[in-house]
């Protein structure tokens, strides 16, 4: 029982959470981290205020319809830093297939998943996030992280052979999301009255799309243990598909639980969109709860600017009323990761 409190994190992380659950182990520190005494959880029933944006309306031939949806988009991203996308053109049956293949992957025997296992200090592959700084908590989750675009970044050794359809579905899904990012990036620019392709240009032709499939095993102590600790993403923005409740977004000191709307995708701003929009859009802190009965699956696609390119606030968003908040930065995702490992945000590094 005392195992977890005496073993270092790198040893703990060499055993998957899923194995611990199968062995009937009780969560121990450093998995135990929740201290919510000062936070307020808004019931799911009242979390429906997380805005919906119908992407099909953004290109409506009726100008007033498109304009109205763009206004909603701008307001959603400046207040929440995220929205629930509908009308995105990806059929629900395909989203179900993605959820299904993700679940099937994790529900295979450990031996099969082990074929694409990462080392405890590596990022890509199946396992847990690399060992965090001392004193940091561990997440009650297992994940597989894959570089998908640019295509030459793919590392076949980490791509599962089973389930047979896994690679095809993940690739197809990421390609569909990539198409969506074009619409979203252009619409975000339009909503701020800046040149339509300005964000797309900053992301660059070698923008990264990375897939992270998460499996949150049931946890006997959801009151003490988190599936994923509070954080903001280091991406440009992230597109999340989920199959059960658990993801919470922090706004005005309260935690709002993302409801399940099977045909919707959550579009969540990362720090780099906050930088490029000169703070007009916010990158929200979010976390994942555990639950005692069901395993939850999610698929996050991180869309990030080419790490070789410098990014910064759009000139058109800097003026007397709104001076420059951020400076130019390069490879921010990497800087972010260093802070993330210490349980901190990195945005201050980019402050002007
Ligand atoms: O599992 C989720 O719903 C969210 C995952 C997430 O926030 C992340 O991978 O950065
Ligand atoms: Fe996240």
CSV table of C-alpha atoms and ligand atoms in Angstrom, one decimal:
chain,number,residue,atom,x,y,z
A,1,UNK,CA,0.0,0.0,0.0
A,2,UNK,CA,2.8,2.4,0.9
A,3,UNK,CA,4.4,1.8,-2.5
A,4,UNK,CA,3.4,5.0,-4.2
A,5,UNK,CA,4.6,7.3,-1.4
A,6,UNK,CA,8.1,5.8,-1.4
A,7,UNK,CA,8.7,5.1,-5.1
A,8,UNK,CA,10.0,7.9,-7.4
A,9,UNK,CA,7.6,9.1,-10.1
A,10,UNK,CA,9.6,7.5,-12.9
A,11,UNK,CA,9.2,4.1,-11.3
A,12,UNK,CA,5.5,4.7,-10.8
A,13,UNK,CA,5.0,5.8,-14.3
A,14,UNK,CA,6.4,2.6,-15.7
A,15,UNK,CA,3.2,1.0,-14.6
A,16,UNK,CA,0.0,2.0,-16.4
A,17,UNK,CA,-3.0,3.4,-14.4
A,18,UNK,CA,-5.2,0.8,-16.2
A,19,UNK,CA,-3.0,-2.0,-14.7
A,20,UNK,CA,-3.3,-0.5,-11.2
A,21,UNK,CA,-7.1,-0.5,-11.6
A,22,UNK,CA,-7.1,-4.1,-12.9
A,23,UNK,CA,-5.1,-5.0,-9.8
A,24,UNK,CA,-7.6,-3.2,-7.6
A,25,UNK,CA,-5.0,-0.8,-6.2
A,26,UNK,CA,-6.2,2.3,-4.3
A,27,UNK,CA,-4.8,5.6,-5.6
A,28,UNK,CA,-1.9,6.9,-3.5
A,29,UNK,CA,0.1,10.1,-3.6
A,30,UNK,CA,1.3,11.5,-6.0
A,31,UNK,CA,-1.9,10.5,-7.8
A,32,UNK,CA,-3.8,12.2,-5.1
A,33,UNK,CA,-3.9,15.9,-5.8
A,34,UNK,CA,-7.4,17.3,-5.6
A,35,UNK,CA,-8.0,20.1,-3.2
A,36,UNK,CA,-11.1,21.8,-4.4
A,37,UNK,CA,-12.1,23.5,-1.2
A,38,UNK,CA,-11.9,26.9,-2.9
A,39,UNK,CA,-13.2,26.0,-6.3
A,40,UNK,CA,-16.8,25.9,-7.2
A,41,UNK,CA,-18.2,23.2,-9.5
A,42,UNK,CA,-21.1,24.2,-11.6
A,43,UNK,CA,-23.5,21.3,-12.2
A,44,UNK,CA,-23.5,19.8,-15.7
A,45,UNK,CA,-27.1,20.8,-16.1
A,46,UNK,CA,-26.0,24.5,-15.9
A,47,UNK,CA,-22.9,24.1,-18.0
A,48,UNK,CA,-24.9,24.4,-21.2
A,49,UNK,CA,-23.7,28.0,-21.3
A,50,UNK,CA,-20.5,26.9,-23.0
A,51,UNK,CA,-21.3,28.4,-26.4
A,52,UNK,CA,-22.2,26.5,-29.6
A,53,UNK,CA,-21.0,27.8,-32.9
A,54,UNK,CA,-22.5,26.4,-36.2
A,55,UNK,CA,-19.5,26.4,-38.5
A,56,UNK,CA,-21.7,26.0,-41.6
A,57,UNK,CA,-23.3,29.4,-40.8
A,58,UNK,CA,-19.9,31.1,-40.9
A,59,UNK,CA,-19.8,30.8,-44.7
A,60,UNK,CA,-23.6,31.4,-45.2
A,61,UNK,CA,-24.5,33.2,-48.4
A,62,UNK,CA,-26.8,35.3,-46.2
A,63,UNK,CA,-24.4,38.0,-44.9
A,64,UNK,CA,-26.3,38.8,-41.8
A,65,UNK,CA,-26.4,35.2,-40.8
A,66,UNK,CA,-22.6,34.8,-41.2
A,67,UNK,CA,-22.0,38.1,-39.4
A,68,UNK,CA,-24.1,37.1,-36.5
A,69,UNK,CA,-22.3,33.8,-36.1
A,70,UNK,CA,-18.9,35.6,-36.4
A,71,UNK,CA,-19.9,37.9,-33.5
A,72,UNK,CA,-20.9,34.9,-31.4
A,73,UNK,CA,-17.5,33.3,-32.2
A,74,UNK,CA,-15.6,36.4,-31.1
A,75,UNK,CA,-17.6,36.7,-28.0
A,76,UNK,CA,-17.1,33.0,-27.1
A,77,UNK,CA,-13.4,33.1,-27.6
A,78,UNK,CA,-12.9,36.3,-25.6
A,79,UNK,CA,-15.0,35.2,-22.7
A,80,UNK,CA,-14.7,31.3,-22.6
A,81,UNK,CA,-11.7,30.7,-24.8
A,82,UNK,CA,-13.6,27.8,-26.3
A,83,UNK,CA,-16.7,26.8,-28.1
A,84,UNK,CA,-18.6,23.7,-29.1
A,85,UNK,CA,-18.5,23.3,-32.9
A,86,UNK,CA,-21.5,22.0,-34.7
A,87,UNK,CA,-22.2,22.1,-38.5
A,88,UNK,CA,-18.5,21.1,-39.0
A,89,UNK,CA,-19.2,18.6,-41.7
A,90,UNK,CA,-17.7,15.5,-40.0
A,91,UNK,CA,-20.5,13.0,-39.8
A,92,UNK,CA,-21.5,11.8,-36.4
A,93,UNK,CA,-21.1,8.2,-37.5
A,94,UNK,CA,-17.4,8.9,-38.2
A,95,UNK,CA,-16.9,10.6,-34.9
A,96,UNK,CA,-18.4,7.5,-33.3
A,97,UNK,CA,-15.9,5.4,-35.2
A,98,UNK,CA,-13.0,7.5,-33.8
A,99,UNK,CA,-14.3,7.1,-30.2
A,100,UNK,CA,-14.8,3.4,-30.8
A,101,UNK,CA,-11.3,2.7,-32.2
A,102,UNK,CA,-9.7,4.8,-29.4
A,103,UNK,CA,-11.6,2.7,-26.8
A,104,UNK,CA,-10.7,-0.5,-28.5
A,105,UNK,CA,-7.1,0.4,-28.5
A,106,UNK,CA,-7.0,0.9,-24.8
A,107,UNK,CA,-9.1,-2.1,-24.0
A,108,UNK,CA,-6.6,-4.5,-25.5
A,109,UNK,CA,-4.2,-6.5,-23.3
A,110,UNK,CA,-1.2,-4.6,-21.9
A,111,UNK,CA,1.1,-6.7,-24.0
A,112,UNK,CA,-0.5,-5.5,-27.2
A,113,UNK,CA,-0.4,-1.8,-26.2
A,114,UNK,CA,3.2,-2.3,-25.0
A,115,UNK,CA,4.2,-2.7,-28.6
A,116,UNK,CA,4.0,1.0,-29.1
A,117,UNK,CA,5.1,2.0,-25.6
A,118,UNK,CA,7.2,5.0,-24.9
A,119,UNK,CA,10.0,5.4,-22.4
A,120,UNK,CA,9.0,7.3,-19.2
A,121,UNK,CA,10.9,10.4,-20.4
A,122,UNK,CA,9.6,10.3,-24.0
A,123,UNK,CA,6.7,12.2,-25.3
A,124,UNK,CA,5.5,10.1,-28.3
A,125,UNK,CA,3.9,6.7,-28.0
A,126,UNK,CA,1.7,4.8,-25.5
A,127,UNK,CA,2.1,5.4,-21.7
A,128,UNK,CA,1.9,8.5,-19.5
A,129,UNK,CA,3.2,12.0,-19.8
A,130,UNK,CA,7.0,12.2,-19.1
A,131,UNK,CA,8.0,12.4,-15.5
A,132,UNK,CA,7.0,15.7,-14.0
A,133,UNK,CA,9.1,17.9,-11.7
A,134,UNK,CA,9.4,16.6,-8.1
A,135,UNK,CA,6.4,17.3,-6.0
A,136,UNK,CA,4.0,17.4,-8.9
A,137,UNK,CA,1.0,15.1,-9.0
A,138,UNK,CA,0.4,12.3,-11.6
A,139,UNK,CA,-2.6,12.0,-13.7
A,140,UNK,CA,-5.1,9.1,-13.5
A,141,UNK,CA,-4.8,8.5,-17.2
A,142,UNK,CA,-3.1,6.6,-19.9
A,143,UNK,CA,-2.6,8.0,-23.4
A,144,UNK,CA,-1.1,7.5,-26.8
A,145,UNK,CA,0.5,10.6,-28.3
A,146,UNK,CA,1.3,10.7,-32.1
A,147,UNK,CA,2.8,13.2,-34.5
A,148,UNK,CA,0.4,13.2,-37.5
A,149,UNK,CA,1.3,16.3,-39.6
A,150,UNK,CA,3.6,17.3,-41.1
A,151,UNK,CA,3.7,13.8,-42.5
A,152,UNK,CA,7.5,13.5,-42.4
A,153,UNK,CA,7.3,13.8,-38.5
A,154,UNK,CA,5.4,10.5,-38.2
A,155,UNK,CA,7.1,7.8,-36.3
A,156,UNK,CA,5.7,4.4,-37.4
A,157,UNK,CA,7.1,2.5,-34.4
A,158,UNK,CA,4.5,4.3,-32.2
A,159,UNK,CA,1.5,3.7,-34.5
A,160,UNK,CA,-0.5,0.6,-33.3
A,161,UNK,CA,-1.0,-2.3,-35.6
A,162,UNK,CA,-4.1,-3.2,-33.7
A,163,UNK,CA,-7.0,-2.6,-33.8
A,164,UNK,CA,-6.4,-3.0,-37.5
A,165,UNK,CA,-8.4,0.1,-38.4
A,166,UNK,CA,-6.6,2.3,-35.8
A,167,UNK,CA,-4.0,4.1,-38.0
A,168,UNK,CA,-6.4,4.6,-40.9
A,169,UNK,CA,-9.1,6.1,-38.7
A,170,UNK,CA,-6.7,8.4,-36.7
A,171,UNK,CA,-5.1,9.6,-39.9
A,172,UNK,CA,-8.4,10.2,-41.6
A,173,UNK,CA,-9.8,12.0,-38.6
A,174,UNK,CA,-6.7,14.2,-38.3
A,175,UNK,CA,-6.9,15.1,-42.0
A,176,UNK,CA,-10.6,16.1,-41.5
A,177,UNK,CA,-9.6,18.2,-38.5
A,178,UNK,CA,-6.8,19.8,-40.5
A,179,UNK,CA,-9.4,20.9,-43.1
A,180,UNK,CA,-11.6,22.3,-40.3
A,181,UNK,CA,-8.7,24.3,-38.9
A,182,UNK,CA,-8.6,26.3,-42.2
A,183,UNK,CA,-12.2,27.4,-41.7
A,184,UNK,CA,-11.7,28.0,-38.0
A,185,UNK,CA,-8.5,30.0,-38.4
A,186,UNK,CA,-10.0,32.2,-41.2
A,187,UNK,CA,-13.3,32.7,-39.2
A,188,UNK,CA,-11.4,33.8,-36.1
A,189,UNK,CA,-9.5,36.4,-38.2
A,190,UNK,CA,-12.7,37.6,-39.8
A,191,UNK,CA,-14.4,37.9,-36.4
A,192,UNK,CA,-11.6,40.3,-35.3
A,193,UNK,CA,-11.6,42.3,-38.6
A,194,UNK,CA,-8.1,41.4,-39.6
A,195,UNK,CA,-6.9,39.8,-42.8
A,196,UNK,CA,-8.6,36.5,-43.3
A,197,UNK,CA,-5.4,34.4,-43.7
A,198,UNK,CA,-3.3,36.1,-41.1
A,199,UNK,CA,-3.5,33.3,-38.5
A,200,UNK,CA,-3.2,30.6,-41.1
A,201,UNK,CA,0.0,32.3,-42.3
A,202,UNK,CA,1.4,32.4,-38.8
A,203,UNK,CA,0.7,28.7,-38.3
A,204,UNK,CA,2.6,28.1,-41.6
A,205,UNK,CA,2.6,25.3,-44.1
A,206,UNK,CA,4.4,23.1,-41.7
A,207,UNK,CA,1.9,23.6,-38.8
A,208,UNK,CA,1.8,20.6,-36.5
A,209,UNK,CA,-1.2,18.4,-35.9
A,210,UNK,CA,-0.6,15.9,-33.0
A,211,UNK,CA,-3.1,13.4,-31.8
A,212,UNK,CA,-3.4,12.5,-28.1
A,213,UNK,CA,-5.9,9.7,-27.3
A,214,UNK,CA,-6.7,9.7,-23.6
A,215,UNK,CA,-8.1,6.8,-21.5
A,216,UNK,CA,-9.3,7.7,-18.0
A,217,UNK,CA,-9.8,4.5,-16.0
A,218,UNK,CA,-12.5,4.5,-13.4
A,219,UNK,CA,-11.1,5.7,-10.1
A,220,UNK,CA,-12.4,4.7,-6.6
A,221,UNK,CA,-11.6,8.2,-5.3
A,222,UNK,CA,-12.8,10.9,-7.7
A,223,UNK,CA,-12.9,13.3,-4.7
A,224,UNK,CA,-9.1,13.1,-4.4
A,225,UNK,CA,-7.8,12.2,-7.9
A,226,UNK,CA,-7.8,14.0,-11.2
A,227,UNK,CA,-7.7,12.5,-14.7
A,228,UNK,CA,-5.7,15.4,-15.9
A,229,UNK,CA,-4.4,18.3,-13.7
A,230,UNK,CA,-5.5,21.9,-14.4
A,231,UNK,CA,-3.5,23.3,-17.3
A,232,UNK,CA,-3.8,25.5,-20.4
A,233,UNK,CA,-2.7,24.1,-23.7
A,234,UNK,CA,0.5,25.2,-25.4
A,235,UNK,CA,-1.0,24.7,-28.8
A,236,UNK,CA,-2.4,27.3,-31.2
A,237,UNK,CA,-5.7,25.6,-30.5
A,238,UNK,CA,-6.9,22.1,-29.6
A,239,UNK,CA,-9.9,20.1,-30.9
A,240,UNK,CA,-11.4,17.7,-28.4
A,241,UNK,CA,-13.7,14.8,-29.0
A,242,UNK,CA,-15.0,13.0,-25.9
A,243,UNK,CA,-17.3,10.1,-25.1
A,244,UNK,CA,-18.3,10.9,-21.5
A,245,UNK,CA,-18.4,13.9,-19.2
A,246,UNK,CA,-15.2,14.8,-17.3
A,247,UNK,CA,-13.6,17.7,-19.0
A,248,UNK,CA,-14.0,21.0,-17.1
A,249,UNK,CA,-13.3,24.5,-18.2
A,250,UNK,CA,-12.5,27.2,-15.7
A,251,UNK,CA,-14.2,30.6,-16.0
A,252,UNK,CA,-14.5,33.3,-13.4
A,253,UNK,CA,-13.2,31.0,-10.7
A,254,UNK,CA,-15.8,28.3,-11.4
A,255,UNK,CA,-15.5,24.9,-13.1
A,256,UNK,CA,-17.9,24.2,-15.9
A,257,UNK,CA,-18.3,20.6,-17.0
A,258,UNK,CA,-18.5,20.1,-20.8
A,259,UNK,CA,-21.8,18.4,-21.5
A,260,UNK,CA,-22.0,15.4,-23.9
A,261,UNK,CA,-23.3,16.5,-27.3
A,262,UNK,CA,-22.2,13.5,-29.5
A,263,UNK,CA,-22.0,15.4,-32.8
A,264,UNK,CA,-20.1,18.4,-31.4
A,265,UNK,CA,-16.3,19.0,-31.1
A,266,UNK,CA,-14.8,21.3,-28.5
A,267,UNK,CA,-12.5,23.9,-30.0
A,268,UNK,CA,-10.2,25.2,-27.2
A,269,UNK,CA,-7.8,28.1,-27.5
A,270,UNK,CA,-4.2,27.4,-26.6
A,271,UNK,CA,-1.6,29.9,-25.4
A,272,UNK,CA,-0.4,30.6,-28.9
A,273,UNK,CA,-3.8,31.8,-30.1
A,274,UNK,CA,-3.9,34.1,-27.0
A,275,UNK,CA,-0.5,35.5,-28.2
A,276,UNK,CA,-1.4,35.8,-31.8
A,277,UNK,CA,-4.7,37.5,-31.0
A,278,UNK,CA,-2.8,39.9,-28.7
A,279,UNK,CA,-5.0,38.7,-25.8
A,280,UNK,CA,-8.3,39.1,-27.6
A,281,UNK,CA,-8.9,35.4,-27.2
A,282,UNK,CA,-8.1,33.6,-24.0
A,283,UNK,CA,-6.5,30.2,-23.5
A,284,UNK,CA,-8.6,28.7,-20.7
A,285,UNK,CA,-7.4,26.5,-17.8
A,286,UNK,CA,-9.1,23.2,-18.0
A,287,UNK,CA,-8.9,19.8,-16.2
A,288,UNK,CA,-10.4,16.3,-16.3
A,289,UNK,CA,-12.2,14.7,-13.4
A,290,UNK,CA,-12.3,11.0,-12.8
A,291,UNK,CA,-15.4,9.0,-12.0
A,292,UNK,CA,-15.8,5.8,-10.1
A,293,UNK,CA,-17.9,3.8,-12.5
A,294,UNK,CA,-16.9,4.3,-16.1
A,295,UNK,CA,-13.7,4.7,-18.2
A,296,UNK,CA,-13.7,7.9,-20.3
A,297,UNK,CA,-12.1,8.2,-23.7
A,298,UNK,CA,-11.1,11.5,-25.4
A,299,UNK,CA,-9.2,12.4,-28.5
A,300,UNK,CA,-7.4,15.7,-28.5
A,301,UNK,CA,-5.8,17.1,-31.7
A,302,UNK,CA,-3.3,19.8,-31.0
A,303,UNK,CA,-2.9,22.3,-33.8
A,304,UNK,CA,0.3,24.4,-33.4
A,305,UNK,CA,2.4,26.8,-35.5
A,306,UNK,CA,5.5,25.5,-37.2
A,307,UNK,CA,8.1,25.5,-34.3
A,308,UNK,CA,10.7,27.0,-36.7
A,309,UNK,CA,8.6,30.1,-37.2
A,310,UNK,CA,8.3,33.1,-35.0
A,311,UNK,CA,4.8,34.0,-34.0
A,312,UNK,CA,3.4,37.1,-32.4
A,313,UNK,CA,0.4,39.4,-32.0
A,314,UNK,CA,-1.2,40.4,-35.3
A,315,UNK,CA,-0.3,44.0,-36.2
A,316,UNK,CA,-3.9,44.8,-36.9
A,317,UNK,CA,-4.7,43.9,-33.3
A,318,UNK,CA,-2.2,46.3,-31.8
A,319,UNK,CA,-3.3,49.9,-31.4
A,320,UNK,CA,-3.4,52.8,-29.0
A,321,UNK,CA,-6.4,51.5,-27.2
A,322,UNK,CA,-4.9,48.0,-27.1
A,323,UNK,CA,-1.2,48.1,-26.9
A,324,UNK,CA,1.0,45.1,-27.6
A,325,UNK,CA,0.6,42.6,-24.8
A,326,UNK,CA,2.9,39.9,-26.1
A,327,UNK,CA,6.3,39.8,-27.9
A,328,UNK,CA,7.3,37.5,-30.7
A,329,UNK,CA,8.2,33.9,-29.7
A,330,UNK,CA,9.5,30.8,-31.4
A,331,UNK,CA,8.8,27.1,-30.4
A,332,UNK,CA,6.5,28.2,-27.7
A,333,UNK,CA,5.0,24.7,-27.3
A,334,UNK,CA,8.4,23.5,-26.0
A,335,UNK,CA,8.7,26.4,-23.6
A,336,UNK,CA,5.2,25.7,-22.4
A,337,UNK,CA,6.1,22.1,-21.8
A,338,UNK,CA,8.9,23.0,-19.4
A,339,UNK,CA,6.6,25.0,-17.3
A,340,UNK,CA,3.7,22.4,-17.5
A,341,UNK,CA,6.0,19.8,-16.0
A,342,UNK,CA,6.4,22.1,-13.0
A,343,UNK,CA,2.6,22.7,-12.7
A,344,UNK,CA,2.9,26.2,-14.0
A,345,UNK,CA,1.7,28.3,-17.0
A,346,UNK,CA,4.2,29.7,-19.4
A,347,UNK,CA,2.4,32.8,-20.9
A,348,UNK,CA,4.4,35.3,-18.8
A,349,UNK,CA,7.5,34.3,-20.9
A,350,UNK,CA,5.8,35.8,-23.9
A,351,UNK,CA,4.6,39.0,-22.2
A,352,UNK,CA,5.9,42.2,-23.9
B,1,LIG,O1,-9.5,14.6,-22.1
B,1,LIG,C1,-10.0,15.7,-22.4
B,1,LIG,O2,-11.2,15.9,-22.5
B,1,LIG,C2,-9.0,16.9,-22.5
B,1,LIG,C3,-7.6,16.5,-22.7
B,1,LIG,C4,-6.7,17.7,-22.6
B,1,LIG,O3,-7.0,18.7,-22.0
B,1,LIG,C5,-5.4,17.6,-23.2
B,1,LIG,O4,-5.0,16.5,-23.7
B,1,LIG,O5,-4.7,18.7,-23.2
B,2,LIG,FE1,-5.6,20.4,-22.5
